[in-house]
Short mmCIF file of C-alpha atoms in Angstrom, two decimals:
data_model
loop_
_atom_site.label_atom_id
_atom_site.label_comp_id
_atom_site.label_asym_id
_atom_site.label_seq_id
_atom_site.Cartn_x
_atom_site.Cartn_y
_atom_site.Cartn_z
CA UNK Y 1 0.00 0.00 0.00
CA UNK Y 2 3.11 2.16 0.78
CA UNK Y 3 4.54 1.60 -2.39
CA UNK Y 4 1.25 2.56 -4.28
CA UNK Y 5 1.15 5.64 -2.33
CA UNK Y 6 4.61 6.90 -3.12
CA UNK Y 7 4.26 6.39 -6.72
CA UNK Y 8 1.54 8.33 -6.69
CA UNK Y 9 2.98 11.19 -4.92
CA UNK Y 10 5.95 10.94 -7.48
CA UNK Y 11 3.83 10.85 -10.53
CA UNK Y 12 1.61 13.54 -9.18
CA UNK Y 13 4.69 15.32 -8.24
CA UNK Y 14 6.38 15.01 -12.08
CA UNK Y 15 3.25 16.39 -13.74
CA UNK Y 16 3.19 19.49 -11.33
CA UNK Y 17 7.09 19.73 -12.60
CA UNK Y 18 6.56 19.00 -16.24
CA UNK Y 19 3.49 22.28 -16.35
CA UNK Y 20 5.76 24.47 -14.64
CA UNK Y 21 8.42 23.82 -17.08
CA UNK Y 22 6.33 24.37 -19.75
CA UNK Y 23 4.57 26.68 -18.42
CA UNK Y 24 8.03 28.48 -18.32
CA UNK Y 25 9.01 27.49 -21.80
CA UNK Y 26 5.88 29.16 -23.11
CA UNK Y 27 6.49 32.44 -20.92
CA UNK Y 28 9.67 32.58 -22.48
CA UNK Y 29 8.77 31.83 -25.76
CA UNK Y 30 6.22 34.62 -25.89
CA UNK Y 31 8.98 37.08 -24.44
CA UNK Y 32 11.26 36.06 -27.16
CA UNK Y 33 8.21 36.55 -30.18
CA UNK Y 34 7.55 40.22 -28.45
CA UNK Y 35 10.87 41.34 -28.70
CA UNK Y 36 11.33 39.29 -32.36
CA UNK Y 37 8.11 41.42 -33.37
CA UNK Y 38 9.22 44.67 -32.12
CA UNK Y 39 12.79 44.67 -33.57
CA UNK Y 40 11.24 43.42 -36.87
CA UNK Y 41 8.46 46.19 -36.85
CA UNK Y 42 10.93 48.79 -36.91
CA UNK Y 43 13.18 46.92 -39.03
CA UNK Y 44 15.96 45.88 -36.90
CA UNK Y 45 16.47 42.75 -38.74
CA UNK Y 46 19.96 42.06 -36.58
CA UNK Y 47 18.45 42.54 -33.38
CA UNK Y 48 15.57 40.04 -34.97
CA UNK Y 49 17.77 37.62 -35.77
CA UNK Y 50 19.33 36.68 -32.40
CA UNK Y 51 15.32 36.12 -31.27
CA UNK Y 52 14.11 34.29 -34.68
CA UNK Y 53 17.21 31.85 -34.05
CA UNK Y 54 15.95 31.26 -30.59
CA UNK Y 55 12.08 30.99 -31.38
CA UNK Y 56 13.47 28.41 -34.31
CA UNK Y 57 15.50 26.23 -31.58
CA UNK Y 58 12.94 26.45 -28.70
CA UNK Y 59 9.51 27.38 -29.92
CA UNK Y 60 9.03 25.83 -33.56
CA UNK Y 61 5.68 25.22 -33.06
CA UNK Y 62 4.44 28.01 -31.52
CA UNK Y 63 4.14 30.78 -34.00
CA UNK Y 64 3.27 30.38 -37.68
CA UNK Y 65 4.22 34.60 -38.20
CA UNK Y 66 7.84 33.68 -37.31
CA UNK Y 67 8.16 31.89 -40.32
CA UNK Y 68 6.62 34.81 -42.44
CA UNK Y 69 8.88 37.19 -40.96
CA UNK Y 70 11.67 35.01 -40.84
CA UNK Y 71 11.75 34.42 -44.45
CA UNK Y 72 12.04 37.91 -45.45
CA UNK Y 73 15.31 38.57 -42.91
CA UNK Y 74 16.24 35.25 -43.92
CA UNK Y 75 16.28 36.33 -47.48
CA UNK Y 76 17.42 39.94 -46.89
CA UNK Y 77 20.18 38.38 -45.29
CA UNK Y 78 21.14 35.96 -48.10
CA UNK Y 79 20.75 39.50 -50.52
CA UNK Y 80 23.53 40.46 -48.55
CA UNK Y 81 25.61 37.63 -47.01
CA UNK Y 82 29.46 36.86 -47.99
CA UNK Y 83 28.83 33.46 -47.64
CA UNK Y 84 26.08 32.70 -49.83
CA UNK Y 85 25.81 28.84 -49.05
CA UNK Y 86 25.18 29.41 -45.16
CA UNK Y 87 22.76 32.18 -45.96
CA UNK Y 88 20.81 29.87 -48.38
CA UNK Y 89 20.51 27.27 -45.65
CA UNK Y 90 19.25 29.69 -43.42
CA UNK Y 91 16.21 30.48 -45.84
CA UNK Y 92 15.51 26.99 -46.68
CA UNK Y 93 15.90 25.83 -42.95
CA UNK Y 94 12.75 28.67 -42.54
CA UNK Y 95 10.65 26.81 -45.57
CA UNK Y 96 11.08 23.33 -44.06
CA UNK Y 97 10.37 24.18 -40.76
CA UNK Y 98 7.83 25.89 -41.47
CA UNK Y 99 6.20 22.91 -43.80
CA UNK Y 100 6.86 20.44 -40.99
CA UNK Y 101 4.89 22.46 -38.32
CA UNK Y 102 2.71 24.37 -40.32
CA UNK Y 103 1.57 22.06 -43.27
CA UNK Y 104 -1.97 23.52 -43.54
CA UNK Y 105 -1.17 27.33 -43.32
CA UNK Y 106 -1.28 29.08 -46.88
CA UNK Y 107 1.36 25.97 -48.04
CA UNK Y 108 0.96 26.69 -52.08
CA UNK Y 109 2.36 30.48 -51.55
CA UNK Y 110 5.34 29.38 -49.23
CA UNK Y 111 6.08 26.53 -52.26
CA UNK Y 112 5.13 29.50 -54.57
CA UNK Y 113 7.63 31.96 -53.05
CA UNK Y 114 10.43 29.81 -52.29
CA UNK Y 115 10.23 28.55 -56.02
CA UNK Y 116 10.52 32.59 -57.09
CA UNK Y 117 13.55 32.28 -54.72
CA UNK Y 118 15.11 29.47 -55.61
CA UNK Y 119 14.94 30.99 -59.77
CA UNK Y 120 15.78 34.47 -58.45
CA UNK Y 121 19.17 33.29 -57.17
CA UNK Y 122 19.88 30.55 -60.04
CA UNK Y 123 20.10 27.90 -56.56
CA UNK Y 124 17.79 25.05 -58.44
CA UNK Y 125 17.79 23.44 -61.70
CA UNK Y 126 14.45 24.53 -63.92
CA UNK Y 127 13.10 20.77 -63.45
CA UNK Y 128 13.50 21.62 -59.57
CA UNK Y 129 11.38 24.97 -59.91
CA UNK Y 130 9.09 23.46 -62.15
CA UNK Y 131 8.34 20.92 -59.49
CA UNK Y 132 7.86 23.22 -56.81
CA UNK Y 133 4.98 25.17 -58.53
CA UNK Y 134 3.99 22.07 -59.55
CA UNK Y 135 3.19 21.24 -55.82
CA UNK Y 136 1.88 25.19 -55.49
CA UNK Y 137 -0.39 24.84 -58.41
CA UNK Y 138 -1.81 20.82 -57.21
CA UNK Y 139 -2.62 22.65 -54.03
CA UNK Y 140 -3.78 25.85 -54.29
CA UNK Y 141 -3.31 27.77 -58.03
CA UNK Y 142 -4.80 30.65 -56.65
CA UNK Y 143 -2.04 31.60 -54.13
CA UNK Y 144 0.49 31.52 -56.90
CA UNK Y 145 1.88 34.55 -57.80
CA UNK Y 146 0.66 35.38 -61.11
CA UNK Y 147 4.72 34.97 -63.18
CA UNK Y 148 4.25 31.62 -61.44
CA UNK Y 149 1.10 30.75 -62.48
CA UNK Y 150 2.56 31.82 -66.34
CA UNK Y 151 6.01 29.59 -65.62
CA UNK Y 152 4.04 26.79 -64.29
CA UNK Y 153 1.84 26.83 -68.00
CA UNK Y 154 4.83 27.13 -69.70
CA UNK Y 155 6.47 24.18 -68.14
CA UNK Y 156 3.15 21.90 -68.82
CA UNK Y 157 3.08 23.36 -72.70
CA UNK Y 158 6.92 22.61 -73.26
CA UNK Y 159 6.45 19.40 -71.86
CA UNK Y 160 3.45 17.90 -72.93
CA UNK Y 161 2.82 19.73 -76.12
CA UNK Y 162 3.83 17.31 -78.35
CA UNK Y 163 3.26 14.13 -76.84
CA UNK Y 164 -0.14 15.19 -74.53
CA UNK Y 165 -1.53 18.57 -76.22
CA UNK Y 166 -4.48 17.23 -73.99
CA UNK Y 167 -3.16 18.09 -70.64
CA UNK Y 168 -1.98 21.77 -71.82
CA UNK Y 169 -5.60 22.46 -72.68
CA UNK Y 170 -6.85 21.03 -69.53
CA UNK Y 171 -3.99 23.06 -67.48
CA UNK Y 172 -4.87 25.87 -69.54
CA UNK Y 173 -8.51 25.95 -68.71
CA UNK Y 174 -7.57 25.68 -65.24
CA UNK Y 175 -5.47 28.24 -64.95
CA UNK Y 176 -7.69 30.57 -66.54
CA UNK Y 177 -10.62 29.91 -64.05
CA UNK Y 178 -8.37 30.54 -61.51
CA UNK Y 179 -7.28 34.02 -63.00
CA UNK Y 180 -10.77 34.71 -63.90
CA UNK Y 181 -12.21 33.91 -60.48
CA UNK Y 182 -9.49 36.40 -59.17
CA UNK Y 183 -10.04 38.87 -61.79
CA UNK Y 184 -14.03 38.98 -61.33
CA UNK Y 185 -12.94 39.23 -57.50
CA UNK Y 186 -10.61 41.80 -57.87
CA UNK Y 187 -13.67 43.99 -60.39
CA UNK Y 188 -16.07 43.39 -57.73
CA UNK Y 189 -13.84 44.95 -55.06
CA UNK Y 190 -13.00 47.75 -57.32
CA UNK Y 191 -16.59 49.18 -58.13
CA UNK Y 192 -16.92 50.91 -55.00
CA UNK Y 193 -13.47 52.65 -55.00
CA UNK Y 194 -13.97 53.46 -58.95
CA UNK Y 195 -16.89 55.98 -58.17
CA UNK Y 196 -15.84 58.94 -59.12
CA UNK Y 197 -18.30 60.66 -56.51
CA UNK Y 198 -16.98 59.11 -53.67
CA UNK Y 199 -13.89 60.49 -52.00
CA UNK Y 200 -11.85 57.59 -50.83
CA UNK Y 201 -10.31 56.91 -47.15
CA UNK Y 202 -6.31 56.19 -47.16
CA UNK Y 203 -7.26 52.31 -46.63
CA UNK Y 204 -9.30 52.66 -49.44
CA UNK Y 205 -7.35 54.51 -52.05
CA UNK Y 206 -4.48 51.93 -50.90
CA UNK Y 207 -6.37 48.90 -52.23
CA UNK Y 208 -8.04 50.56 -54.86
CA UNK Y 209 -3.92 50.64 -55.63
CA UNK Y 210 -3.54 46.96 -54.86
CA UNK Y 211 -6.41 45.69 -56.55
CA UNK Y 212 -5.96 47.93 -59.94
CA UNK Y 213 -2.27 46.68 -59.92
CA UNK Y 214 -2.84 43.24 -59.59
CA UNK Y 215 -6.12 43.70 -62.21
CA UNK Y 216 -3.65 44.75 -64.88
CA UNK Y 217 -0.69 41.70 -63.68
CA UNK Y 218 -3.32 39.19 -64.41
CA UNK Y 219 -5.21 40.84 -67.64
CA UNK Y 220 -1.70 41.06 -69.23
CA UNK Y 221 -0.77 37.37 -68.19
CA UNK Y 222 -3.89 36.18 -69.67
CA UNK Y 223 -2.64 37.36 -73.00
CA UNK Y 224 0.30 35.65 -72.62
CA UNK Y 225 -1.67 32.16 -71.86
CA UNK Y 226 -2.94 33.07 -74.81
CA UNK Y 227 0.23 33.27 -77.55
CA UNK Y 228 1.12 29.99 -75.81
CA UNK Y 229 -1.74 27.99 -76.39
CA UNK Y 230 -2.03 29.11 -79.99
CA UNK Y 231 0.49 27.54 -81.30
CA UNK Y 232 -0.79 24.18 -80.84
CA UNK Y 233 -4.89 24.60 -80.05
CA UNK Y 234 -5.28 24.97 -83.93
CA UNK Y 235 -8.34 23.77 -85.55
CA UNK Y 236 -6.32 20.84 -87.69
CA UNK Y 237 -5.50 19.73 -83.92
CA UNK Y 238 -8.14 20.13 -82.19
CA UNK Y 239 -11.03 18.79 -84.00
CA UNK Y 240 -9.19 14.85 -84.71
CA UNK Y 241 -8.62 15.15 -80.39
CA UNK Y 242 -12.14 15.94 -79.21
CA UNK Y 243 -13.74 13.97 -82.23
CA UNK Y 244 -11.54 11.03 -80.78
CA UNK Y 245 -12.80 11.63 -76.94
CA UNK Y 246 -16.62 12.72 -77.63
CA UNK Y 247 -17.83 9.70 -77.03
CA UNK Y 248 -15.97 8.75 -73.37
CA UNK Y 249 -17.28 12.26 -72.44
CA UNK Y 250 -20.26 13.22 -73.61
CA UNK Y 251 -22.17 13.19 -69.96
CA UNK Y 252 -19.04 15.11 -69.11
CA UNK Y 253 -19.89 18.82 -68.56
CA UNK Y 254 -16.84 20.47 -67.71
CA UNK Y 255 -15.27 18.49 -70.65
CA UNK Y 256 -17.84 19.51 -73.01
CA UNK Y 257 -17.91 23.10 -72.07
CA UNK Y 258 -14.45 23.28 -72.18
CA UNK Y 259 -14.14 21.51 -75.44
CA UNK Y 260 -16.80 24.06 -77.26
CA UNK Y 261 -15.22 27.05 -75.68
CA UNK Y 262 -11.68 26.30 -77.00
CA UNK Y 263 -13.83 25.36 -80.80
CA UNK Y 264 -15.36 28.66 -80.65
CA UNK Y 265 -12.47 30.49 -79.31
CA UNK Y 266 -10.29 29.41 -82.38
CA UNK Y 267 -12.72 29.67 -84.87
CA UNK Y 268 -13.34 26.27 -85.60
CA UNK Y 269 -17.52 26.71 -85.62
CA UNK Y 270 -17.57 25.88 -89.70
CA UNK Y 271 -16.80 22.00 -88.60
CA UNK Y 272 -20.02 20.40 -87.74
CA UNK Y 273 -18.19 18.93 -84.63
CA UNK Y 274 -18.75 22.41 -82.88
CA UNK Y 275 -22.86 21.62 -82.89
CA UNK Y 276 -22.47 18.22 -82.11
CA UNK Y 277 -20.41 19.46 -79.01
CA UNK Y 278 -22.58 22.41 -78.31
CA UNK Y 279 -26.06 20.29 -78.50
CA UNK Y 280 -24.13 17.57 -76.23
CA UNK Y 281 -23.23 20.47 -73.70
CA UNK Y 282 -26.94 21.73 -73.34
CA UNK Y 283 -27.77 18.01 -72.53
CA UNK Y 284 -25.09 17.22 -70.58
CA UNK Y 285 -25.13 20.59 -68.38
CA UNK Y 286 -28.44 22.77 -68.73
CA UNK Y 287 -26.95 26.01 -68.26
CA UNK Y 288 -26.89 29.47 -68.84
CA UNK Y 289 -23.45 29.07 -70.51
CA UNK Y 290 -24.52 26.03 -72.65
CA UNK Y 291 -27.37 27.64 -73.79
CA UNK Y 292 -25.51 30.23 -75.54
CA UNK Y 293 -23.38 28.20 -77.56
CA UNK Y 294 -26.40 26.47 -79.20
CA UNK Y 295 -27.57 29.80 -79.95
CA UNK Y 296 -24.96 30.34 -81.88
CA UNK Y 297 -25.44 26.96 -83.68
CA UNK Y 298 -29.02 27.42 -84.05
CA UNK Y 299 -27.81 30.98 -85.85
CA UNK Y 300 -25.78 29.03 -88.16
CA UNK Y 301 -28.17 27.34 -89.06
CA UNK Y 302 -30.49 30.07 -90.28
CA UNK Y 303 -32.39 29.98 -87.07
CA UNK Y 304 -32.32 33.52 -86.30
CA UNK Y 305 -34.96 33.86 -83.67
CA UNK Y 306 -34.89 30.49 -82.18
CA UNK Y 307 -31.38 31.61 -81.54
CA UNK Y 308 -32.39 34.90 -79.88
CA UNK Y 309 -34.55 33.17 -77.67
CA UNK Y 310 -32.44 31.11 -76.87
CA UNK Y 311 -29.75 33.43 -75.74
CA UNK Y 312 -32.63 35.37 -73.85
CA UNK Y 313 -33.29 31.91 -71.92
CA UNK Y 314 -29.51 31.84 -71.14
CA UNK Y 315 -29.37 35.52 -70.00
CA UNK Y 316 -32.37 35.11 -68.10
CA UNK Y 317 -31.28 32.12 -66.44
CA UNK Y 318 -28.19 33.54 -65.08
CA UNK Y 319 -28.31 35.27 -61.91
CA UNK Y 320 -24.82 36.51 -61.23
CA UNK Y 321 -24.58 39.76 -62.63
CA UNK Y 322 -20.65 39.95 -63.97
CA UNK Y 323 -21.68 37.08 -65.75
CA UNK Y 324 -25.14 38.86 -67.52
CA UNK Y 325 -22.66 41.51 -68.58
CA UNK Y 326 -20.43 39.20 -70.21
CA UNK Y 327 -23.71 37.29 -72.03
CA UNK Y 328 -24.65 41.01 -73.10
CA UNK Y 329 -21.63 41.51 -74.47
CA UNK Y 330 -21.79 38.54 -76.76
CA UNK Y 331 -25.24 39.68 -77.95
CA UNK Y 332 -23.78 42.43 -79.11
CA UNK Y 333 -21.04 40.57 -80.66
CA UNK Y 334 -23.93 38.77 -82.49
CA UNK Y 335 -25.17 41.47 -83.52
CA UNK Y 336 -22.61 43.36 -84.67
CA UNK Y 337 -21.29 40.22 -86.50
CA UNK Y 338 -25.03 40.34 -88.42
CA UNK Y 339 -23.89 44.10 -89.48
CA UNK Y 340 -26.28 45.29 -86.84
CA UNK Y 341 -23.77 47.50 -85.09
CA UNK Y 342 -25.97 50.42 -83.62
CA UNK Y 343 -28.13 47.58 -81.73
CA UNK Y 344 -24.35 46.01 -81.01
CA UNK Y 345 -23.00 49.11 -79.22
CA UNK Y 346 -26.78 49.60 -77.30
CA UNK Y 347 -26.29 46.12 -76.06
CA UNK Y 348 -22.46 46.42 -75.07
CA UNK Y 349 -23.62 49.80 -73.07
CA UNK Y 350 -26.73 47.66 -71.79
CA UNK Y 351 -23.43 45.25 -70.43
CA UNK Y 352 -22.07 48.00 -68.36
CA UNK Y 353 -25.37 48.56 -66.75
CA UNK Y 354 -24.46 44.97 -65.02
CA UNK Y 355 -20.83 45.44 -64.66
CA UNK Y 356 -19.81 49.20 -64.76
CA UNK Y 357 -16.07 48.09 -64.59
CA UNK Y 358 -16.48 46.26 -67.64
CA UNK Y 359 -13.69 47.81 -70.35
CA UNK Y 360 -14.38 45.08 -72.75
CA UNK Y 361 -17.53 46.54 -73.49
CA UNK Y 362 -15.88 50.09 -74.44
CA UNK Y 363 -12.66 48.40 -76.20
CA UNK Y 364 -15.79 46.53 -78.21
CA UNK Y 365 -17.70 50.07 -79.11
CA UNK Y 366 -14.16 51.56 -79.85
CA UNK Y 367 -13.19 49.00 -82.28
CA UNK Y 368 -17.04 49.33 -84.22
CA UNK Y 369 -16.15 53.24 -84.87
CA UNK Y 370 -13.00 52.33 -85.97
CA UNK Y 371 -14.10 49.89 -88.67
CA UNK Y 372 -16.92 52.47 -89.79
CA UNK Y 373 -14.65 55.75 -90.36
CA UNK Y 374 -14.29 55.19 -94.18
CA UNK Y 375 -18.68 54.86 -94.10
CA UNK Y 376 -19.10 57.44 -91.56
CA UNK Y 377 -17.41 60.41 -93.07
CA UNK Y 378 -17.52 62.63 -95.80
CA UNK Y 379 -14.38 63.90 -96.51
CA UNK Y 380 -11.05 62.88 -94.64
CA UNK Y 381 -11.04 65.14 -91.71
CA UNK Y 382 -14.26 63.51 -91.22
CA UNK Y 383 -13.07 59.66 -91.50
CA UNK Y 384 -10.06 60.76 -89.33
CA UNK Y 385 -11.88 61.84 -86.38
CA UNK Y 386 -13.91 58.71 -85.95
CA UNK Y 387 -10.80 57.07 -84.88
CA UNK Y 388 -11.01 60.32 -82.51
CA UNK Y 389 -14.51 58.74 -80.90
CA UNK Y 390 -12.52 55.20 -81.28
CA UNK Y 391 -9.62 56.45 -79.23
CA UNK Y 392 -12.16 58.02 -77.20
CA UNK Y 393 -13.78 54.90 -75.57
CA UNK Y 394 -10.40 53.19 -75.52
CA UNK Y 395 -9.05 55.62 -73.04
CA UNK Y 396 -12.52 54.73 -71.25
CA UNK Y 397 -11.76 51.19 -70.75
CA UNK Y 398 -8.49 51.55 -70.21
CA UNK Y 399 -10.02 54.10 -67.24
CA UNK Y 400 -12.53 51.89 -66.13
CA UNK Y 401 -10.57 48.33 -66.05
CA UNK Y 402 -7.34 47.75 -65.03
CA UNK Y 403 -7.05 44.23 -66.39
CA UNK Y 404 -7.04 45.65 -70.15
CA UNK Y 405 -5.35 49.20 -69.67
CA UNK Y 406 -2.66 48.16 -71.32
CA UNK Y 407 -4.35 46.68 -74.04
CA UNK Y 408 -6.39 49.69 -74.20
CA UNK Y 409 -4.07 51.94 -74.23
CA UNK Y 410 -2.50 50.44 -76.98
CA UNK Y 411 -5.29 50.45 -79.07
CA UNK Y 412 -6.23 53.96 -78.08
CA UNK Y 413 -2.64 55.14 -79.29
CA UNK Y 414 -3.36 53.21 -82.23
CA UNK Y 415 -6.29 55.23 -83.20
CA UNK Y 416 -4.84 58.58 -82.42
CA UNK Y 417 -2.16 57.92 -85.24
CA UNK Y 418 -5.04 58.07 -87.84
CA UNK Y 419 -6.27 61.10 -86.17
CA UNK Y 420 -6.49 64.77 -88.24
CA UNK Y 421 -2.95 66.06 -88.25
CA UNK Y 422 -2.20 69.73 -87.72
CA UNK Y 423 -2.03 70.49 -91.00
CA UNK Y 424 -5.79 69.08 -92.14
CA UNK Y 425 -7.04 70.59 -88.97
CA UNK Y 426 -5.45 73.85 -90.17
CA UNK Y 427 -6.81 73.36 -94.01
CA UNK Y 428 -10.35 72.83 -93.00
CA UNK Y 429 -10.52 75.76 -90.84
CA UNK Y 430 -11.31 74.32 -87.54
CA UNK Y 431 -10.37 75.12 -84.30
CA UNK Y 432 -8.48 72.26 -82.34
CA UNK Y 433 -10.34 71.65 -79.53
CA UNK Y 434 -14.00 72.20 -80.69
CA UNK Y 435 -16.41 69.76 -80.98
CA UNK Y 436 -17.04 67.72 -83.88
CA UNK Y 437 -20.22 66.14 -84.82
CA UNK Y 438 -20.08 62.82 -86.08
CA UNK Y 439 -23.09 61.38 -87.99
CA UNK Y 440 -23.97 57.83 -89.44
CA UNK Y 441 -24.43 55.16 -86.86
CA UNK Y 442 -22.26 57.02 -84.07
CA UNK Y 443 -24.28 60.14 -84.13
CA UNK Y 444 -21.63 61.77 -81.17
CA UNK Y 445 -19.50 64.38 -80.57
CA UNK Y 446 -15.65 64.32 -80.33
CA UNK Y 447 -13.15 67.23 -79.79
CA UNK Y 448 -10.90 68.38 -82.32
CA UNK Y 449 -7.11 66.91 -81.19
CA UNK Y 450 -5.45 70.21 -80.13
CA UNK Y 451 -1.71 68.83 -80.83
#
């Protein structure tokens, strides 16, 4: 009975031991994060260092911020290190710690950023970079930074293009949902702070800032997914590789909506594969989006207003209203491709009425006046300052949406080449800077260039 009695005493005596300790470690632990914090908040990154090497030894599990603050002294010390190879240890002892203990928390950036690292600094092989956003891009493709995202594409494409064009289509079309979802995230945020009668708080102008700049990374990255994927999503390739797999997938939505998309997107409607993929769609996936494509069959076929109805059942079936803008918009693509184009530019205003932010709809307007100057003037200071109006609602998308500004601006600068020089301005008598009417479809003003 003794005996049972002192063990317990002992054991009850160890516990008591074991919390205080612990109870000690933590105490010091959180002294050694405070100080860590305040020395890295006011950029002491020395002073932080003898801490972060002390919260790394004692209290790896404890903090997941140490490990986002260590890896930028970590890496500001490599920047500047003599010894390059214990400085580079010193970052990647950060990353693997930080993966051991904190597997769950954000792990696709921290392979994402070490990856940008890694290239930075020429310290991997491509095949070992390439691996690394592969593991970024399985888990997460939405925490990639957006030249990672494009690197990661460009390492499927170079790999796969020839002997699985496949899996670059299906990589591509994941990657662009990604950067569309974080696009139409990025325009919702950005209608608020866009309203030019609304005077913005510092936080706000800040990520109207953030927002606009990362609108434009991914718009202009999307162009470049693009110029990939044409060179080998051609018609002669596609059509052989979906007629092959039609079969095995038609109950397949995604894989029928992502099959008709790419058909259209190339051109490739004249095959009579494109209806048999956009009537197994509708089937497959009764949807706003499938329901568009077969109007667009149903138009081919002669069926004007069975197609119009139909793309009225898919606009009224959608609820989300980004995505109404985007199903005006290709009304008014219809339209204008019918020769319709004052009913096209109604329709791409009637877009922006859903989503204000929406520049395509202005870049679409801009490049109708364009294509009408030689029709809608009489004499060539006339034809030159449609591209005037053209370079006119440009500038407004450009304005309006950061993820084409670049594009826009381009084309706007485009247009203002085939402007009225000084010299015909000066010939016909008009003052630069009045307002010009301009008639045929347009029917709006535009000043006279003044330079």
């Amino acid at each position: 009975m003794m005996k049972k009695v002192t063990f317990l005493l002992a054991a009850i005596l160890l516990v008591a031991t074991t919390t205080k300790t612990n109870a000690q470690a933590d105490q010091q632990c959180a002294l050694k994060a405070n100080l860590f914090n305040g020395d890295y908040g006011s950029k002491k990154y020395d002073d932080a260092y003898v801490n972060l090497i002390y919260l790394l030894d004692n209290c790896a599990s404890n903090y997941v911020s140490v490990y986002q603050k260590g890896d930028k002294i970590a890496k500001a010390r490599f920047k500047n290190a003599s010894n390059k190879d214990e400085a580079f240890k010193f970052v990647k002892r950060i990353y693997d710690q930080r993966l051991k203990w904190f597997p769950k928390k954000n792990p696709a950036k921290v392979h994402s950023d070490y990856a940008t690292f890694l290239d930075a600094n020429k310290l991997a092989s491509k095949d070992e970079v390439f691996n690394l956003l592969q593991k970024a891009y399985e888990i997460d493709p939405t925490k990639m930074g957006v030249k990672n995202i494009y690197k990661y594409f460009q390492g499927i494409t170079d790999r796969n293009k020839d002997t699985n064009p496949q899996k670059v289509f299906d990589t591509y079309d994941d990657v662009m949902e990604s950067v569309q979802e974080k696009l139409d995230d990025y325009t919702k945020k950005l209608v608020p702070l866009l309203d030019s009668t609304k005077t913005l708080s510092k936080s706000e102008k800040r990520k109207k800032r953030i927002y606009s700049v990362n609108s434009k990374a991914l718009g202009t990255v999307e162009g470049q997914f693009d110029r990939i994927l044409s060179e080998i999503a051609t018609c002669e390739r596609l059509v052989p590789l979906y007629r092959r797999d039609l079969d095995a997938n038609k109950g397949n939505g995604q894989w029928l909506k992502r099959a008709v998309s790419r058909m259209h997107n190339k051109g490739c409607q004249s095959d009579p594969l494109y209806a048999e993929l956009a009537q197994a769609y509708a089937e497959a996936s009764p949807s706003a989006d499938a329901y568009s494509f077969l109007a667009g069959v149903l138009d081919k076929n002669g069926q004007s207003s069975e197609a119009d109805a139909m793309r009225q059942k898919a606009f009224d079936l959608e609820t989300d209203p980004f995505k109404k803008a985007k199903f005006k918009l290709k009304f008014a693509q219809n339209a204008k491709d019918k020769g319709r184009k004052g009913q096209a530019r109604r329709l791409a205003m009637e877009a922006l009425q859903f989503n204000p932010n929406l520049g395509k709809a202005y870049l679409f307007i801009a490049g109708m006046y364009a294509s009408s100057a030689n029709s809608c003037g009489k004499n060539e200071f006339a034809k030159r300052m449609v591209y005037v109006a053209a370079a006119n609602k440009a500038r407004r998308a450009a304005a309006i949406d950061p993820s084409i500004s670049a594009k826009a601006n381009r084309y706007a600068r485009s247009y203002m080449k085939q402007a009225p020089s000084k010299k015909l301005i000066f010939t016909e008598g008009i003052a630069p800077g009045s307002s010009h009417r301009i008639g045929c479809w347009i029917g709006e003003s535009a000043r006279v260039p003044n330079n």
